[in-house]
CSV table of C-alpha atoms in Angstrom, one decimal:
chain,number,residue,atom,x,y,z
A,1,MET,CA,8.1,0.8,-53.5
A,2,GLY,CA,9.4,-0.9,-50.3
A,3,LYS,CA,9.8,-4.3,-48.9
A,4,SER,CA,6.8,-4.2,-46.4
A,5,ILE,CA,4.5,-2.7,-49.0
A,6,ASP,CA,5.6,-5.1,-51.7
A,7,TYR,CA,5.0,-8.0,-49.2
A,8,MET,CA,1.5,-6.9,-48.4
A,9,MET,CA,0.6,-6.3,-52.0
A,10,GLU,CA,1.9,-9.8,-52.9
A,11,MET,CA,-0.2,-11.3,-50.0
A,12,VAL,CA,-3.4,-9.8,-51.5
A,13,GLU,CA,-2.4,-10.9,-55.0
A,14,ASP,CA,-1.8,-14.4,-53.7
A,15,TYR,CA,-5.4,-14.5,-52.4
A,16,LEU,CA,-6.8,-13.1,-55.6
A,17,GLU,CA,-4.9,-15.7,-57.7
A,18,GLY,CA,-6.6,-18.4,-55.6
A,19,ASN,CA,-3.5,-19.5,-53.7
A,20,LYS,CA,-5.2,-18.9,-50.3
A,21,ASP,CA,-8.8,-19.4,-49.1
A,22,ARG,CA,-10.7,-16.6,-47.5
A,23,MET,CA,-10.1,-17.8,-43.9
A,24,ASP,CA,-6.4,-18.1,-44.3
A,25,PHE,CA,-6.2,-14.8,-46.1
A,26,GLU,CA,-8.2,-12.9,-43.4
A,27,LEU,CA,-6.2,-14.4,-40.6
A,28,ASP,CA,-2.8,-13.9,-42.2
A,29,PHE,CA,-3.7,-10.4,-43.5
A,30,GLN,CA,-4.9,-9.1,-40.1
A,31,TYR,CA,-1.7,-10.4,-38.4
A,32,GLU,CA,0.6,-9.0,-41.1
A,33,ILE,CA,-0.9,-5.5,-41.3
A,34,ILE,CA,-0.5,-5.1,-37.6
A,35,GLU,CA,3.2,-6.3,-37.9
A,36,LYS,CA,4.0,-4.3,-41.1
A,37,TYR,CA,2.0,-1.1,-41.0
A,38,ARG,CA,4.6,1.0,-39.2
A,39,LYS,CA,7.3,-0.1,-41.7
A,40,MET,CA,4.9,0.5,-44.6
A,41,ALA,CA,4.3,4.1,-43.4
A,42,LYS,CA,8.0,4.7,-43.2
A,43,GLU,CA,8.4,3.5,-46.8
A,44,ASP,CA,5.5,5.7,-48.1
A,45,ARG,CA,3.0,7.2,-45.6
A,46,GLU,CA,0.4,8.2,-48.2
A,47,PHE,CA,0.3,4.8,-49.8
A,48,ALA,CA,0.3,3.0,-46.5
A,49,GLU,CA,-2.7,5.1,-45.4
A,50,TYR,CA,-4.5,4.5,-48.7
A,51,PHE,CA,-3.7,0.7,-48.4
A,52,TYR,CA,-5.1,0.6,-44.9
A,53,ASP,CA,-8.3,2.5,-46.0
A,54,MET,CA,-9.0,0.4,-49.1
A,55,LEU,CA,-8.0,-3.1,-47.9
A,56,VAL,CA,-8.5,-3.0,-44.1
A,57,GLU,CA,-11.4,-0.6,-43.4
A,58,GLU,CA,-13.2,-0.8,-46.8
A,59,GLY,CA,-12.0,-4.3,-47.6
A,60,VAL,CA,-11.5,-7.0,-45.0
A,61,ASP,CA,-13.4,-5.2,-42.1
A,62,ALA,CA,-16.3,-4.1,-44.3
A,63,GLY,CA,-16.6,-7.6,-45.9
A,64,LYS,CA,-17.0,-9.6,-42.7
A,65,GLU,CA,-20.7,-10.3,-43.4
A,66,LEU,CA,-20.4,-10.9,-47.1
A,67,THR,CA,-20.5,-14.3,-48.9
A,68,ASP,CA,-17.1,-15.6,-50.0
A,69,GLU,CA,-17.8,-14.5,-53.6
A,70,LYS,CA,-18.9,-11.0,-52.7
A,71,PHE,CA,-15.9,-10.7,-50.4
A,72,PHE,CA,-13.5,-11.8,-53.2
A,73,LYS,CA,-15.1,-9.2,-55.5
A,74,LEU,CA,-14.8,-6.4,-52.9
A,75,ILE,CA,-11.2,-7.2,-52.3
A,76,ARG,CA,-10.5,-7.5,-56.1
A,77,LYS,CA,-12.2,-4.1,-56.8
A,78,ASN,CA,-10.4,-2.3,-53.9
A,79,PHE,CA,-7.1,-3.9,-54.9
A,80,SER,CA,-7.5,-2.7,-58.5
A,81,GLN,CA,-8.0,0.9,-57.3
A,82,LEU,CA,-5.0,0.5,-55.0
A,83,LYS,CA,-2.8,-0.8,-57.8
A,84,GLY,CA,-3.9,2.3,-59.9
A,85,PHE,CA,-2.6,4.5,-57.1
A,86,TYR,CA,0.5,2.4,-56.8
A,87,SER,CA,1.4,2.7,-60.5
A,88,VAL,CA,0.8,6.4,-60.6
A,89,ASP,CA,2.7,6.9,-57.3
A,90,ILE,CA,5.8,5.2,-58.6
A,91,LEU,CA,6.0,7.0,-61.9
């Protein structure tokens, strides 16, 4: 899709595969989305907006008060939906 989008997708996958704990993921994710969002939007505006909605607003931001387990499930569910969009979008 694009270098910045792929990078952010891989970052989330890394967390979901257990390679990062929640604190590291949240800190890195918030920093990287600020740094990469404009580039993501240039690569694919519609996907970048959906990514932001699903993983920032309805993911990391919405999950601030959740337990680690519920936060993980929320991110996994939203990422799954996002990947569905990603697959359809590239076909």
